[in-house]
XYZ file of C-alpha atoms in Angstrom:
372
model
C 123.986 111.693 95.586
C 120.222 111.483 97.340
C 120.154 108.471 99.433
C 116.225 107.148 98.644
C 114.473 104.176 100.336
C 111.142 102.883 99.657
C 108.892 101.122 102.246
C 106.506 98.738 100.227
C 109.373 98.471 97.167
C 108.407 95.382 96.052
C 104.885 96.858 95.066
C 102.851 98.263 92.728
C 103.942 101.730 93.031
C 107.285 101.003 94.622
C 108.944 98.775 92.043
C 108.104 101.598 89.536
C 109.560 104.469 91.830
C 112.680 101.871 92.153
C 113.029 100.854 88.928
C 112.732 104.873 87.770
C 115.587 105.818 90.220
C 117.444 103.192 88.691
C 117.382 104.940 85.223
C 119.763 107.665 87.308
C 122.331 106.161 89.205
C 124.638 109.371 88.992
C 121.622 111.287 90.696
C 119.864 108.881 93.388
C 121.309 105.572 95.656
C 118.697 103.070 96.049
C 118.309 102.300 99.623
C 117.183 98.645 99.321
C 114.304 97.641 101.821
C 111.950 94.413 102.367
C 108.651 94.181 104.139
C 110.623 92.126 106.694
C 112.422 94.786 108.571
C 109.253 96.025 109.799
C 109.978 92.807 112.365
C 113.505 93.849 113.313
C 114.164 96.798 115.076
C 117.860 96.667 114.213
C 117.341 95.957 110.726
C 115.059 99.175 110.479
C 117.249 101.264 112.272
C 119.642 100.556 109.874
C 117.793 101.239 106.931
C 116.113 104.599 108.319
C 119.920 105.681 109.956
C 121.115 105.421 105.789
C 118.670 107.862 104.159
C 118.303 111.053 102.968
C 114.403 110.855 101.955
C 111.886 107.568 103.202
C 108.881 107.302 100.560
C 106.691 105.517 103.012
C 104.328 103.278 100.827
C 104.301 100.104 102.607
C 100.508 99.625 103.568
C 97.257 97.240 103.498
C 95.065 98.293 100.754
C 91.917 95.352 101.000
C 91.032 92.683 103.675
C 88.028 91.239 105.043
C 88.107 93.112 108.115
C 88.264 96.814 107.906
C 90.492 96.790 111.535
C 92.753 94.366 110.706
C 93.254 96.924 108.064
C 93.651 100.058 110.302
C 95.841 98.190 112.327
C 98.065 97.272 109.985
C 98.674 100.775 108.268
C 99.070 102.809 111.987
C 101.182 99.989 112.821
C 103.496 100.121 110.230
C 103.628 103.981 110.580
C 104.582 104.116 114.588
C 107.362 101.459 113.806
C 108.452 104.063 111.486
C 108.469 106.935 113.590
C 109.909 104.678 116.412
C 113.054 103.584 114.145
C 113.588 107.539 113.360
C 113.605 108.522 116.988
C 115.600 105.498 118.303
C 118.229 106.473 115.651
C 117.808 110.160 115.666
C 116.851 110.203 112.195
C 115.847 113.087 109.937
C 115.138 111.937 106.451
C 112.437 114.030 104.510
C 109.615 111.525 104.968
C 107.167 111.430 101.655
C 103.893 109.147 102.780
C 101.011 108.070 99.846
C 97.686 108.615 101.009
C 94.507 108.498 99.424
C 91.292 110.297 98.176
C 89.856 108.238 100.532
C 90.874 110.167 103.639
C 87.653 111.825 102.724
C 85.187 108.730 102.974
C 84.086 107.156 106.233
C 85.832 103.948 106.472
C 88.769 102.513 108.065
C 91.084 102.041 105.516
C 90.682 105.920 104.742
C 90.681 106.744 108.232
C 94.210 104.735 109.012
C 95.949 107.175 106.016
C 94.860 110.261 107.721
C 95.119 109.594 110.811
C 99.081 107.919 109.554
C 99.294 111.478 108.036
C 98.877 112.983 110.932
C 101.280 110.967 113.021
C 104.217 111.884 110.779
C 103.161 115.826 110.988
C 103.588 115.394 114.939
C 106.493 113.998 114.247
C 108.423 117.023 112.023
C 107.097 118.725 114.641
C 109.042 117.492 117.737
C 112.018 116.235 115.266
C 111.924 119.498 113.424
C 112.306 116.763 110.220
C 110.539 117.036 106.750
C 107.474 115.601 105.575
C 105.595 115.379 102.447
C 102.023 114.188 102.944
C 100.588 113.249 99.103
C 97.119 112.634 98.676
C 96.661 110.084 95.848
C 94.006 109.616 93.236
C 93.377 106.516 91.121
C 96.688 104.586 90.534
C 96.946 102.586 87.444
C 99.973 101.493 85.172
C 101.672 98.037 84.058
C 102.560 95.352 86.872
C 99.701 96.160 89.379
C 97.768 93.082 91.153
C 94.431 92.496 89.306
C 92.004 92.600 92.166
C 93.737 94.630 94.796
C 95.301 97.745 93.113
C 92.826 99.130 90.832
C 90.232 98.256 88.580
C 91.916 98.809 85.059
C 94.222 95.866 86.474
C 91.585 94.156 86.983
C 89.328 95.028 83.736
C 93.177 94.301 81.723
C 93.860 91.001 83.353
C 90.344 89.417 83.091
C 89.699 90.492 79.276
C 93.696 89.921 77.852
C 92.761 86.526 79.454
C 89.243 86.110 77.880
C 87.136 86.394 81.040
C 83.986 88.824 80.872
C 84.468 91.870 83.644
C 81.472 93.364 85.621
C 80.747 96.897 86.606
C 79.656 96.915 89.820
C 79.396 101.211 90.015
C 79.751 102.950 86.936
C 81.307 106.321 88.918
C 83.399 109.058 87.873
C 87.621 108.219 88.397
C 90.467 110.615 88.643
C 93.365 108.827 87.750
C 96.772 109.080 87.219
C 99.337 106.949 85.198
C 102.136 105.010 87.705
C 104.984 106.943 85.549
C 103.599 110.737 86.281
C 103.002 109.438 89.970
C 106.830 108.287 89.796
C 108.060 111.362 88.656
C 106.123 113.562 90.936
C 107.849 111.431 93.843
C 111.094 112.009 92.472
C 110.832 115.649 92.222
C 109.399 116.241 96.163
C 112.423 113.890 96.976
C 114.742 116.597 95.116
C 112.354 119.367 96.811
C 112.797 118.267 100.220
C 110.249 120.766 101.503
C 107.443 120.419 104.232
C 104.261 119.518 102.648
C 101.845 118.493 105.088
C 98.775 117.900 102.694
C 99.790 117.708 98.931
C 96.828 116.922 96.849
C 98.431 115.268 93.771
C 96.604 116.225 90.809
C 95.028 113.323 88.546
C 95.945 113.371 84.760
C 92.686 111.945 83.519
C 88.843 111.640 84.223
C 86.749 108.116 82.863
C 83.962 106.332 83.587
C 84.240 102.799 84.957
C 82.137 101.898 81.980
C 84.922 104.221 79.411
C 87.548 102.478 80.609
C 86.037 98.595 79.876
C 84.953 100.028 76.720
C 88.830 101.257 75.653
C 90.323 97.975 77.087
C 87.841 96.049 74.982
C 88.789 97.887 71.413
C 92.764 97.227 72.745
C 91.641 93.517 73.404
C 89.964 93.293 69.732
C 92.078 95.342 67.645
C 95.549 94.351 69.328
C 95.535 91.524 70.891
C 93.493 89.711 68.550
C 94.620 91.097 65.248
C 97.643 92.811 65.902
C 97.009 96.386 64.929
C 98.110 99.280 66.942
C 95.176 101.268 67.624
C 94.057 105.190 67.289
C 95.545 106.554 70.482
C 94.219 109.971 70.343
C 96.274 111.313 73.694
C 98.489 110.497 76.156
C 96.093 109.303 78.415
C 95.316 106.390 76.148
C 98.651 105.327 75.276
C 99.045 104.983 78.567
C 96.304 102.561 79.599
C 97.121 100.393 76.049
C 101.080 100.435 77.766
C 98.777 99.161 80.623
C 97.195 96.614 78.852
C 99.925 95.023 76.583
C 101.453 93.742 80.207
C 98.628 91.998 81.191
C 98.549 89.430 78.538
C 99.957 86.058 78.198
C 103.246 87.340 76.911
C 104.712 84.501 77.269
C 102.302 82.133 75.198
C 100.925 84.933 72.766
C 104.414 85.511 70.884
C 105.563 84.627 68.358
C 102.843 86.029 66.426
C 102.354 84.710 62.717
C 101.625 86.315 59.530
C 99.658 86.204 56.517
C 101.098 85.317 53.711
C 99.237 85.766 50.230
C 101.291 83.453 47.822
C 101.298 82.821 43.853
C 102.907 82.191 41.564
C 104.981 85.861 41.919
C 106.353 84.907 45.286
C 104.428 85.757 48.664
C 102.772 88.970 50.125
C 102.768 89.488 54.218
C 101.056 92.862 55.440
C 103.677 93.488 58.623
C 101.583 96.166 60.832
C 98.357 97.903 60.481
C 98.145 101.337 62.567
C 96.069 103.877 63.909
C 99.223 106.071 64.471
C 102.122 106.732 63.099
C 105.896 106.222 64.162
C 109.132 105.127 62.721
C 109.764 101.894 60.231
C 112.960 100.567 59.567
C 114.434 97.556 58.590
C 118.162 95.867 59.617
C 120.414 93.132 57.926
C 122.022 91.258 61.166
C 125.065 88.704 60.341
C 125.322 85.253 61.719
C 125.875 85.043 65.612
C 125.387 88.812 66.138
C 122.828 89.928 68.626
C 121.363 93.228 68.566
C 119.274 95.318 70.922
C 119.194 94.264 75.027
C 117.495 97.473 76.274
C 114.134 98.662 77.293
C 111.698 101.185 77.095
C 109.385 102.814 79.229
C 106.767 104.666 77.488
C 107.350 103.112 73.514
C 105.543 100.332 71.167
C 107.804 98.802 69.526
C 107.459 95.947 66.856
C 110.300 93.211 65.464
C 108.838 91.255 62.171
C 111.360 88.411 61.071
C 111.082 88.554 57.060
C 114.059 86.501 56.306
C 116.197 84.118 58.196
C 116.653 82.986 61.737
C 116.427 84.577 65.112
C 115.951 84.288 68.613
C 114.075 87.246 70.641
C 114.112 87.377 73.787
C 112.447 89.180 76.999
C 112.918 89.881 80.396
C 110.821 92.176 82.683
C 113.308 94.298 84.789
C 113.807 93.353 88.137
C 112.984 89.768 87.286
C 115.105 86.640 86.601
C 112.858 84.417 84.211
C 113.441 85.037 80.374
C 110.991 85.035 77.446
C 112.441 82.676 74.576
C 110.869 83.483 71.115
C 112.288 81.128 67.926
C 110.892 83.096 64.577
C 111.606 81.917 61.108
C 111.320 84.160 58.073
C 109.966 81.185 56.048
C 107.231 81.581 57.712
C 106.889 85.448 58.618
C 106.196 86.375 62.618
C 106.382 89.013 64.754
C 106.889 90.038 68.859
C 105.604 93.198 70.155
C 108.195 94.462 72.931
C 105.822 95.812 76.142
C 107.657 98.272 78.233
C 110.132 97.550 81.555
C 110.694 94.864 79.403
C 114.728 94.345 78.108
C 114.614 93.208 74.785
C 116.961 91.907 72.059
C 117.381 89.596 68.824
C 120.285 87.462 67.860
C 120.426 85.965 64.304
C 120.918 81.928 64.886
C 121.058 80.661 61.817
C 124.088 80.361 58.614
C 122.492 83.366 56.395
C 121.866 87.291 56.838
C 118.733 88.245 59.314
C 116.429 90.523 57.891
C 113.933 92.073 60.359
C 111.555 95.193 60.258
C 111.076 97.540 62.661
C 108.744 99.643 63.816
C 108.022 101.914 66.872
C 105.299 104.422 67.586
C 107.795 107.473 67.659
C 110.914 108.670 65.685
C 114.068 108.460 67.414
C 115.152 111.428 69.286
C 118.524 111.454 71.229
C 117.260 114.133 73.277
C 114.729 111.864 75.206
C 115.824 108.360 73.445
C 113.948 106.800 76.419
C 116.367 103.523 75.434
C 117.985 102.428 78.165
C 120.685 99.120 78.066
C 120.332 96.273 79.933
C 121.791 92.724 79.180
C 118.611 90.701 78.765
């Protein structure tokens, strides 16, 4: 069992790298950590004194003044280094830095020099460090504004506002999840790694990327079709988008149905790839479902009867209500880290279709339960 804690859990990359270790409890122990033990000596030393392997990625990424900046990241780094030696620590230390150690400004300049700092460190310890130089993070859950500018460009056009391209440069980028898992596996390594250029997963434009999140904006989000995702890249930053929307206020989504004399006619999805469809009969007071994914699209249309769906992102307390009726035909499109399930509330037999952008494989089911 690898003992893991995470400075900075509660953000952007951190709740990710938590909530993957998570998916493993037979593997990893989550060391749990908040910001605020960077004010208490004890409550540091007790943290650092309990693990095997510190992923350092507690930092300041933006302020107003570039040395309150460089202040803050060396600072948090020393009270690092100061915990381990106080309590004679030797956890393999894995630090995020940036492509900006390159560039000459402070922010860059407080990650290298950070670097650097721990590398003196193995060196009179004799510990284990892993120093990874970052590209371009993006992925679900990151602060529009601060952590990169697809969270940005996703927040500001799933909520109707009209983004600007300030430099239209080249980005290497990488998706939060292949970040995560390159983490994971230097944490298993537990090898000295001094500089460890992680390699990005994906080249774009500034101007690309607006231009992909504005076909996911009109296709999806405004007429409910899953779009061509030609590679993995791009299902990647539509998994992006889909948890930037109003979630909450943007489900239930409602059909069209064509109606004569014959009955009715509702077209359920529209794609531009392919996947599984299936349909389920659900009995009176039975709920179904309450896991998540991390990676699939998955669909629930309500053709008949009652239900309730609900959602709720993991890690969070507040849960997504959704009433559908199949008298008049709706769907709700589950984004993923979200837990998910459907419970038939009325007196006859649910009938709901299904569909999700890949056929099941037990192999690498990439279902995992939790009660909603």
């Amino acid at each position: 069992m690898l003992k893991i804690g995470i400075t900075g859990q509660s953000g952007f990359v951190g709740q990710h790298l938590f909530n993957s270790l998570g998916l493993q409890p037979e593997t990893f122990e989550r060391i749990a950590f908040k910001n605020t033990f960077f004010e208490d000596t004890d409550v540091l030393d007790q943290f650092v004194s309990q693990c095997d392997v510190i992923v350092h990625l507690a930092a300041m990424n933006r302020h107003n003044d570039p040395q309150v900046l460089y202040d803050t990241n060396i600072g948090l780094v020393n009270k690092l280094i100061e915990s381990l030696e106080r309590t004679d620590s030797h956890p393999h230390i894995i630090m995020s830095s940036s492509s900006q150690e390159e560039r000459d400004n402070l922010y860059g300049k407080s990650k290298k020099e950070g670097r650097e700092l721990f590398v003196k460190w193995t060196e009179r310890s004799k510990g284990t460090f892993t120093g990874m130089i970052i590209p371009n993070v993006y992925g679900p859950f990151g602060e529009p504004y601060y952590n990169s500018v697809i969270a940005t460009f996703s927040h500001q056009i799933s909520h109707g506002e009209t983004p600007k391209i300030e430099v239209d440069g080249d980005l290497n980028l990488i998706y939060v999840g292949e970040l995560v898992q390159d983490i994971i596996q230097k944490s298993i390594a537990r090898q000295n790694e001094p500089v460890y250029k992680v390699p990005h997963t994906a080249e774009a434009k500034v101007s690309e990327l607006l231009s992909l999140l504005e076909k996911f904006k009109s296709e999806y989000q405004d007429n409910g079709e899953i779009p061509t995702l030609s590679n993995t890249f791009e299902l990647n930053l539509f998994n992006t988008f889909r948890c930037y929307m109003d979630i909450k206020n943007h489900f239930p989504v409602k059909f069209t149905q064509h109606t004569d004399s014959r009955g009715s006619f509702v077209e359920i999805i529209r794609l531009g790839v392919g996947g599984q469809v299936s349909f389920s009969t659900t009995v009176p007071g039975i709920t179904r479902g309450n896991h998540f994914h991390t990676r699939k699209i998955e669909r629930f249309a309500v053709i008949k009867g009652k239900a309730l769906i609900q959602l709720r992102k993991i890690g969070t307390d507040e849960v997504f209500d959704f009433y559908l009726d199949g008298s008049e035909p709706a769907y709700v499109d589950m984004p993923i880290w979200y837990t998910h399930n459907i419970k038939n509330i009325g007196d006859e037999v649910l009938y709901t279709n299904f569909w999700i952008n890949e056929p099941y494989n037990p192999e690498d089911a990439d279902t995992y339960f939790e009660e909603v």
